[in-house]
Amino acid sequence: MRAYYLTDHNSPPSLSDIAVPEPAAGEIRLRIAACGLNFADLLMQTGTYQETPALPFTLGMEVSGTVDALGPDVDGFKPGDRVAVFGGKGGLADYGCFPASRAVHLPDSMGWVDAAAFQIAYGTSHVALDHRARLQPGETLLVLGAAGGVGLTAVEIGKLMGARVIACARGADKLAAAKTAGADHLIDASDADIRAEVKALGGADVVYDPVGGDQFQAAFRACRPEARILTIGFASGDVPQIKANHLLVKNLSVMGLYWGGYLGFRPDVLTGSLAQLMAWHAEGRIKPHVSHVLPLDRAAEGMELLRTRKSTGKVVVTLDA
């Protein structure tokens, strides 16, 4: 089968021909239909992601597809079932084996591309805003990187939860995408004074930050008393350092969110969140924004779109399913 395969952290992945895997105990094998790309895929290529698999491995963290085979001790699935899986790796291939415990059945209303673009981006934003920050109706939510894969879902979910949403992104096209997702106010990060503009709007009660760097510092200084700052990632490449005494002045809280980490200690948080998100999708209240859909032989192009920040929302790679 074809697989977008990484053998060396100092060399780029390549489209390779490898054996079709056999499912182990507790696993299902999928005929993969689509795979959503994530910034973490770029970090895995260099070995800098917090859960980079051992070499060699196939990239691709989240997939949709059809159950093709079952390993021993699998209940609740059968060949032909349509599912989505957050597997953490193995998605950019014709077939993949994944833990059945990580698979969810797809409603008829959800197609392959939407399903592959859904779990990580929407799951991250919903768990962050609802479970961690406890965002309340009427509060002001500042979303940095608001046109990215997770940023757009934060805008959409924040608005759905009743917040006033300030979206910060670079350029008119990306701000237009954030506006369509529901943003009430727009800030162009390429030339604006983020701190001044947010303060002029009354400050932020919750900050959603997948960017880090200077934007984190600006948002930090534009927070209202008792604000909550969510650190989602560091797309800027700059991990901000926080002086603890500065938290005291406004009674601020800074909290991290790694969505996949809940699989290890509170999987019920993810299960409940995905059930709510699937219901919202079925009701037409949320809809993944996918700017690029590419075939597997253009996976490298998809990764470059993420690296150069030329995509909005999600990039999805499709396979012949």
Tab-separated table of C-alpha atoms in Angstrom:
chain	number	residue	atom	x	y	z
A	1	MET	CA	0.000	0.000	0.000
A	2	ARG	CA	0.976	3.657	-0.304
A	3	ALA	CA	2.082	5.517	2.824
A	4	TYR	CA	3.548	8.952	3.535
A	5	TYR	CA	6.441	7.505	5.499
A	6	LEU	CA	9.100	9.042	7.746
A	7	THR	CA	12.363	7.183	8.319
A	8	ASP	CA	14.702	9.993	9.453
A	9	HIS	CA	14.047	13.247	11.331
A	10	ASN	CA	16.719	14.920	9.196
A	11	SER	CA	15.085	13.987	5.897
A	12	PRO	CA	11.600	14.721	4.539
A	13	PRO	CA	8.905	12.021	4.475
A	14	SER	CA	8.315	10.230	1.191
A	15	LEU	CA	5.463	8.388	-0.484
A	16	SER	CA	6.522	4.771	-0.046
A	17	ASP	CA	5.194	1.291	-0.762
A	18	ILE	CA	4.865	-0.665	2.499
A	19	ALA	CA	3.002	-3.766	3.637
A	20	VAL	CA	-0.662	-3.576	4.582
A	21	PRO	CA	-0.759	-3.859	8.399
A	22	GLU	CA	-2.668	-6.526	10.307
A	23	PRO	CA	-4.803	-5.445	13.277
A	24	ALA	CA	-3.583	-6.495	16.705
A	25	ALA	CA	-5.779	-7.212	19.713
A	26	GLY	CA	-8.166	-4.352	20.346
A	27	GLU	CA	-7.530	-2.778	16.942
A	28	ILE	CA	-9.565	-2.194	13.817
A	29	ARG	CA	-8.139	-1.828	10.324
A	30	LEU	CA	-9.506	0.944	8.150
A	31	ARG	CA	-9.592	1.458	4.438
A	32	ILE	CA	-8.763	5.128	4.855
A	33	ALA	CA	-10.874	7.666	2.983
A	34	ALA	CA	-9.418	10.938	4.252
A	35	CYS	CA	-6.802	12.270	6.669
A	36	GLY	CA	-6.744	15.697	8.278
A	37	LEU	CA	-3.372	17.422	8.528
A	38	ASN	CA	-2.282	19.177	11.717
A	39	PHE	CA	0.568	21.429	12.803
A	40	ALA	CA	1.704	18.566	15.024
A	41	ASP	CA	2.510	16.572	11.873
A	42	LEU	CA	5.184	19.155	11.086
A	43	LEU	CA	6.647	18.830	14.575
A	44	MET	CA	6.706	15.038	14.294
A	45	GLN	CA	8.800	15.306	11.148
A	46	THR	CA	11.557	16.994	13.154
A	47	GLY	CA	11.025	14.888	16.292
A	48	THR	CA	9.944	17.867	18.395
A	49	TYR	CA	6.324	16.914	19.140
A	50	GLN	CA	5.602	15.762	22.702
A	51	GLU	CA	4.332	12.379	21.443
A	52	THR	CA	6.485	11.721	18.388
A	53	PRO	CA	6.346	7.971	17.555
A	54	ALA	CA	9.492	5.880	17.177
A	55	LEU	CA	10.920	5.806	13.663
A	56	PRO	CA	9.948	4.699	11.102
A	57	PHE	CA	6.250	5.623	10.991
A	58	THR	CA	3.481	6.904	8.759
A	59	LEU	CA	2.334	10.460	9.387
A	60	GLY	CA	-1.309	11.508	9.765
A	61	MET	CA	-3.039	11.907	13.125
A	62	GLU	CA	-6.772	11.824	12.366
A	63	VAL	CA	-8.651	9.835	9.751
A	64	SER	CA	-12.017	8.780	8.442
A	65	GLY	CA	-12.701	5.535	6.650
A	66	THR	CA	-14.416	2.164	6.468
A	67	VAL	CA	-13.704	-0.693	8.864
A	68	ASP	CA	-11.956	-3.373	6.815
A	69	ALA	CA	-10.890	-5.936	9.429
A	70	LEU	CA	-11.059	-6.554	13.183
A	71	GLY	CA	-8.347	-7.709	15.525
A	72	PRO	CA	-9.108	-10.013	18.481
A	73	ASP	CA	-11.179	-8.660	21.373
A	74	VAL	CA	-12.957	-5.918	19.415
A	75	ASP	CA	-16.610	-5.224	20.178
A	76	GLY	CA	-18.943	-2.594	18.805
A	77	PHE	CA	-17.579	-2.506	15.237
A	78	LYS	CA	-17.972	-4.614	12.117
A	79	PRO	CA	-16.566	-4.518	8.589
A	80	GLY	CA	-18.254	-1.814	6.555
A	81	ASP	CA	-18.790	0.594	9.478
A	82	ARG	CA	-18.021	4.252	8.749
A	83	VAL	CA	-15.806	5.701	11.481
A	84	ALA	CA	-13.420	8.497	12.415
A	85	VAL	CA	-10.317	7.866	14.517
A	86	PHE	CA	-7.752	10.001	16.288
A	87	GLY	CA	-4.862	7.565	15.966
A	88	GLY	CA	-1.942	9.920	16.483
A	89	LYS	CA	-0.127	8.483	13.449
A	90	GLY	CA	-0.690	6.195	10.462
A	91	GLY	CA	-3.372	8.215	8.674
A	92	LEU	CA	-1.606	9.112	5.421
A	93	ALA	CA	-1.878	5.648	3.921
A	94	ASP	CA	-4.335	3.443	2.081
A	95	TYR	CA	-4.895	1.303	5.198
A	96	GLY	CA	-4.224	1.793	8.884
A	97	CYS	CA	-4.702	-0.089	12.157
A	98	PHE	CA	-5.964	1.886	15.139
A	99	PRO	CA	-7.260	1.190	18.666
A	100	ALA	CA	-10.989	0.532	18.506
A	101	SER	CA	-11.326	2.540	21.719
A	102	ARG	CA	-10.386	5.667	19.770
A	103	ALA	CA	-12.917	5.171	16.972
A	104	VAL	CA	-16.319	6.837	16.748
A	105	HIS	CA	-19.167	5.902	14.438
A	106	LEU	CA	-20.050	8.563	11.896
A	107	PRO	CA	-23.574	9.882	11.426
A	108	ASP	CA	-24.991	9.692	7.907
A	109	SER	CA	-24.870	13.495	7.774
A	110	MET	CA	-21.050	13.595	7.996
A	111	GLY	CA	-18.927	12.973	4.894
A	112	TRP	CA	-15.355	11.717	4.778
A	113	VAL	CA	-13.676	15.139	4.468
A	114	ASP	CA	-15.674	16.718	7.295
A	115	ALA	CA	-14.991	13.687	9.513
A	116	ALA	CA	-11.239	13.832	8.892
A	117	ALA	CA	-11.215	17.566	9.679
A	118	PHE	CA	-13.374	17.319	12.777
A	119	GLN	CA	-12.013	15.646	15.880
A	120	ILE	CA	-8.779	17.435	16.782
A	121	ALA	CA	-9.768	20.973	15.766
A	122	TYR	CA	-13.279	20.987	17.206
A	123	GLY	CA	-12.359	18.748	20.126
A	124	THR	CA	-9.463	20.984	21.156
A	125	SER	CA	-11.545	24.146	21.077
A	126	HIS	CA	-14.596	22.693	22.794
A	127	VAL	CA	-12.659	21.064	25.637
A	128	ALA	CA	-10.549	24.206	26.036
A	129	LEU	CA	-13.427	26.670	26.123
A	130	ASP	CA	-16.013	24.553	27.925
A	131	HIS	CA	-14.143	22.163	30.211
A	132	ARG	CA	-11.037	24.212	30.977
A	133	ALA	CA	-11.895	27.917	30.712
A	134	ARG	CA	-15.612	27.595	31.538
A	135	LEU	CA	-16.451	30.297	29.004
A	136	GLN	CA	-19.704	32.049	29.924
A	137	PRO	CA	-22.319	33.783	27.740
A	138	GLY	CA	-21.544	37.483	27.425
A	139	GLU	CA	-17.817	37.120	28.121
A	140	THR	CA	-15.238	38.392	25.647
A	141	LEU	CA	-13.136	35.720	23.954
A	142	LEU	CA	-9.926	36.694	22.146
A	143	VAL	CA	-8.812	34.083	19.596
A	144	LEU	CA	-5.259	34.332	18.285
A	145	GLY	CA	-4.417	32.538	15.049
A	146	ALA	CA	-8.131	32.762	14.364
A	147	ALA	CA	-7.980	31.466	10.776
A	148	GLY	CA	-5.962	28.331	11.521
A	149	GLY	CA	-7.155	24.770	11.983
A	150	VAL	CA	-8.077	25.176	15.643
A	151	GLY	CA	-8.522	28.946	15.621
A	152	LEU	CA	-11.551	28.962	13.343
A	153	THR	CA	-13.271	26.319	15.466
A	154	ALA	CA	-12.598	28.416	18.585
A	155	VAL	CA	-14.321	31.375	16.918
A	156	GLU	CA	-17.257	29.203	15.874
A	157	ILE	CA	-17.691	27.425	19.212
A	158	GLY	CA	-17.101	30.589	21.249
A	159	LYS	CA	-19.886	32.323	19.359
A	160	LEU	CA	-22.139	29.284	19.766
A	161	MET	CA	-21.505	29.403	23.531
A	162	GLY	CA	-22.674	33.019	23.647
A	163	ALA	CA	-19.361	34.894	23.859
A	164	ARG	CA	-18.387	38.126	22.141
A	165	VAL	CA	-15.519	37.000	19.906
A	166	ILE	CA	-12.455	39.031	18.893
A	167	ALA	CA	-10.560	37.280	16.099
A	168	CYS	CA	-6.885	38.016	15.477
A	169	ALA	CA	-5.287	36.771	12.225
A	170	ARG	CA	-2.962	37.963	9.470
A	171	GLY	CA	-4.452	39.505	6.323
A	172	ALA	CA	-7.866	40.318	4.901
A	173	ASP	CA	-8.583	36.823	3.536
A	174	LYS	CA	-7.976	35.126	6.867
A	175	LEU	CA	-9.970	37.740	8.746
A	176	ALA	CA	-12.834	37.226	6.293
A	177	ALA	CA	-12.843	33.513	7.163
A	178	ALA	CA	-12.979	34.379	10.876
A	179	LYS	CA	-15.845	36.792	10.220
A	180	THR	CA	-17.767	34.075	8.419
A	181	ALA	CA	-17.169	31.763	11.407
A	182	GLY	CA	-18.903	34.300	13.659
A	183	ALA	CA	-16.301	36.786	14.906
A	184	ASP	CA	-17.718	40.079	16.183
A	185	HIS	CA	-14.472	42.074	15.938
A	186	LEU	CA	-11.408	41.579	13.738
A	187	ILE	CA	-7.752	42.480	14.373
A	188	ASP	CA	-5.086	42.180	11.676
A	189	ALA	CA	-2.056	40.739	13.451
A	190	SER	CA	0.264	41.801	10.637
A	191	ASP	CA	0.159	45.503	11.541
A	192	ALA	CA	-2.136	46.117	14.519
A	193	ASP	CA	-1.299	46.918	18.125
A	194	ILE	CA	-3.125	43.886	19.525
A	195	ARG	CA	-2.932	45.009	23.123
A	196	ALA	CA	-4.303	48.481	22.379
A	197	GLU	CA	-7.122	47.221	20.154
A	198	VAL	CA	-8.269	44.558	22.603
A	199	LYS	CA	-8.170	47.012	25.503
A	200	ALA	CA	-10.184	49.491	23.433
A	201	LEU	CA	-12.832	46.789	23.130
A	202	GLY	CA	-12.918	46.355	26.904
A	203	GLY	CA	-10.293	43.646	27.326
A	204	ALA	CA	-10.501	39.860	27.186
A	205	ASP	CA	-12.067	37.463	29.677
A	206	VAL	CA	-10.675	34.382	27.899
A	207	VAL	CA	-7.686	34.172	25.534
A	208	TYR	CA	-7.318	31.206	23.165
A	209	ASP	CA	-3.705	31.060	22.032
A	210	PRO	CA	-2.265	28.532	19.546
A	211	VAL	CA	0.429	31.046	18.510
A	212	GLY	CA	2.611	32.065	21.472
A	213	GLY	CA	5.410	34.608	21.076
A	214	ASP	CA	4.697	38.317	20.906
A	215	GLN	CA	0.972	37.757	20.408
A	216	PHE	CA	0.749	35.951	23.735
A	217	GLN	CA	2.495	38.849	25.455
A	218	ALA	CA	0.137	41.385	23.879
A	219	ALA	CA	-2.943	39.356	24.812
A	220	PHE	CA	-1.634	38.805	28.347
A	221	ARG	CA	-1.442	42.567	28.855
A	222	ALA	CA	-4.958	43.083	27.454
A	223	CYS	CA	-6.692	40.737	29.890
A	224	ARG	CA	-9.449	41.768	32.230
A	225	PRO	CA	-9.259	40.834	35.944
A	226	GLU	CA	-9.757	37.091	36.518
A	227	ALA	CA	-9.182	36.325	32.842
A	228	ARG	CA	-8.257	32.798	31.758
A	229	ILE	CA	-5.516	32.282	29.171
A	230	LEU	CA	-5.509	29.000	27.252
A	231	THR	CA	-2.144	27.907	25.850
A	232	ILE	CA	-2.970	25.620	22.925
A	233	GLY	CA	0.309	25.633	20.989
A	234	PHE	CA	3.217	27.674	19.736
A	235	ALA	CA	2.870	28.078	15.972
A	236	SER	CA	5.176	31.111	16.132
A	237	GLY	CA	7.981	28.860	17.343
A	238	ASP	CA	8.380	31.042	20.434
A	239	VAL	CA	7.284	29.553	23.773
A	240	PRO	CA	6.447	32.544	26.003
A	241	GLN	CA	7.876	32.820	29.493
A	242	ILE	CA	5.517	34.064	32.204
A	243	LYS	CA	6.590	35.958	35.309
A	244	ALA	CA	4.464	34.510	38.090
A	245	ASN	CA	4.232	37.820	39.913
A	246	HIS	CA	2.451	39.340	36.894
A	247	LEU	CA	-0.378	36.852	37.369
A	248	LEU	CA	-1.118	38.350	40.777
A	249	VAL	CA	-1.939	41.859	39.632
A	250	LYS	CA	-5.145	40.898	37.807
A	251	ASN	CA	-5.690	37.460	39.374
A	252	LEU	CA	-5.074	35.767	36.026
A	253	SER	CA	-5.099	32.036	35.283
A	254	VAL	CA	-2.943	30.445	32.577
A	255	MET	CA	-3.903	26.882	31.673
A	256	GLY	CA	-2.592	24.412	29.145
A	257	LEU	CA	-4.686	22.252	26.870
A	258	TYR	CA	-3.444	19.123	25.106
A	259	TRP	CA	-6.564	17.436	23.768
A	260	GLY	CA	-4.975	14.039	23.138
A	261	GLY	CA	-3.636	13.900	26.681
A	262	TYR	CA	-7.138	13.293	28.021
A	263	LEU	CA	-7.091	9.838	26.443
A	264	GLY	CA	-4.670	8.802	29.164
A	265	PHE	CA	-6.434	10.081	32.270
A	266	ARG	CA	-9.963	11.408	31.493
A	267	PRO	CA	-11.260	9.840	28.261
A	268	ASP	CA	-14.800	10.626	29.413
A	269	VAL	CA	-14.046	14.325	28.827
A	270	LEU	CA	-13.364	13.610	25.145
A	271	THR	CA	-16.297	11.223	24.800
A	272	GLY	CA	-18.757	13.760	26.177
A	273	SER	CA	-17.280	16.583	24.130
A	274	LEU	CA	-17.396	14.631	20.852
A	275	ALA	CA	-21.006	13.616	21.508
A	276	GLN	CA	-21.946	17.287	21.874
A	277	LEU	CA	-19.959	18.275	18.787
A	278	MET	CA	-21.468	15.509	16.663
A	279	ALA	CA	-24.934	16.648	17.734
A	280	TRP	CA	-24.132	20.249	16.778
A	281	HIS	CA	-22.861	19.089	13.383
A	282	ALA	CA	-26.000	17.016	12.772
A	283	GLU	CA	-28.092	20.096	13.629
A	284	GLY	CA	-26.103	22.215	11.164
A	285	ARG	CA	-24.736	24.473	13.908
A	286	ILE	CA	-21.067	23.813	13.113
A	287	LYS	CA	-19.381	23.037	9.805
A	288	PRO	CA	-15.652	22.362	9.279
A	289	HIS	CA	-13.859	24.923	7.139
A	290	VAL	CA	-11.525	23.076	4.761
A	291	SER	CA	-9.489	25.325	2.481
A	292	HIS	CA	-7.625	22.570	0.603
A	293	VAL	CA	-8.457	18.970	-0.314
A	294	LEU	CA	-5.493	17.142	-1.888
A	295	PRO	CA	-4.737	13.569	-3.019
A	296	LEU	CA	-2.135	11.485	-1.195
A	297	ASP	CA	0.561	12.121	-3.796
A	298	ARG	CA	0.323	15.824	-2.891
A	299	ALA	CA	0.637	15.311	0.887
A	300	ALA	CA	3.948	17.208	0.928
A	301	GLU	CA	2.175	20.185	-0.639
A	302	GLY	CA	-0.418	20.033	2.113
A	303	MET	CA	2.284	20.063	4.788
A	304	GLU	CA	3.886	23.078	3.129
A	305	LEU	CA	0.556	24.926	3.215
A	306	LEU	CA	0.580	24.475	6.997
A	307	ARG	CA	4.244	25.408	7.324
A	308	THR	CA	3.834	28.644	5.345
A	309	ARG	CA	0.431	29.447	6.895
A	310	LYS	CA	-1.215	29.666	3.469
A	311	SER	CA	-4.254	27.618	4.463
A	312	THR	CA	-7.338	28.589	6.435
A	313	GLY	CA	-9.102	26.080	8.627
A	314	LYS	CA	-8.077	22.552	7.728
A	315	VAL	CA	-6.109	20.830	4.970
A	316	VAL	CA	-7.394	17.315	4.189
A	317	VAL	CA	-5.745	14.575	2.142
A	318	THR	CA	-8.087	12.120	0.427
A	319	LEU	CA	-7.462	8.525	-0.614
A	320	ASP	CA	-9.357	6.175	-2.914
A	321	ALA	CA	-11.932	4.653	-0.584
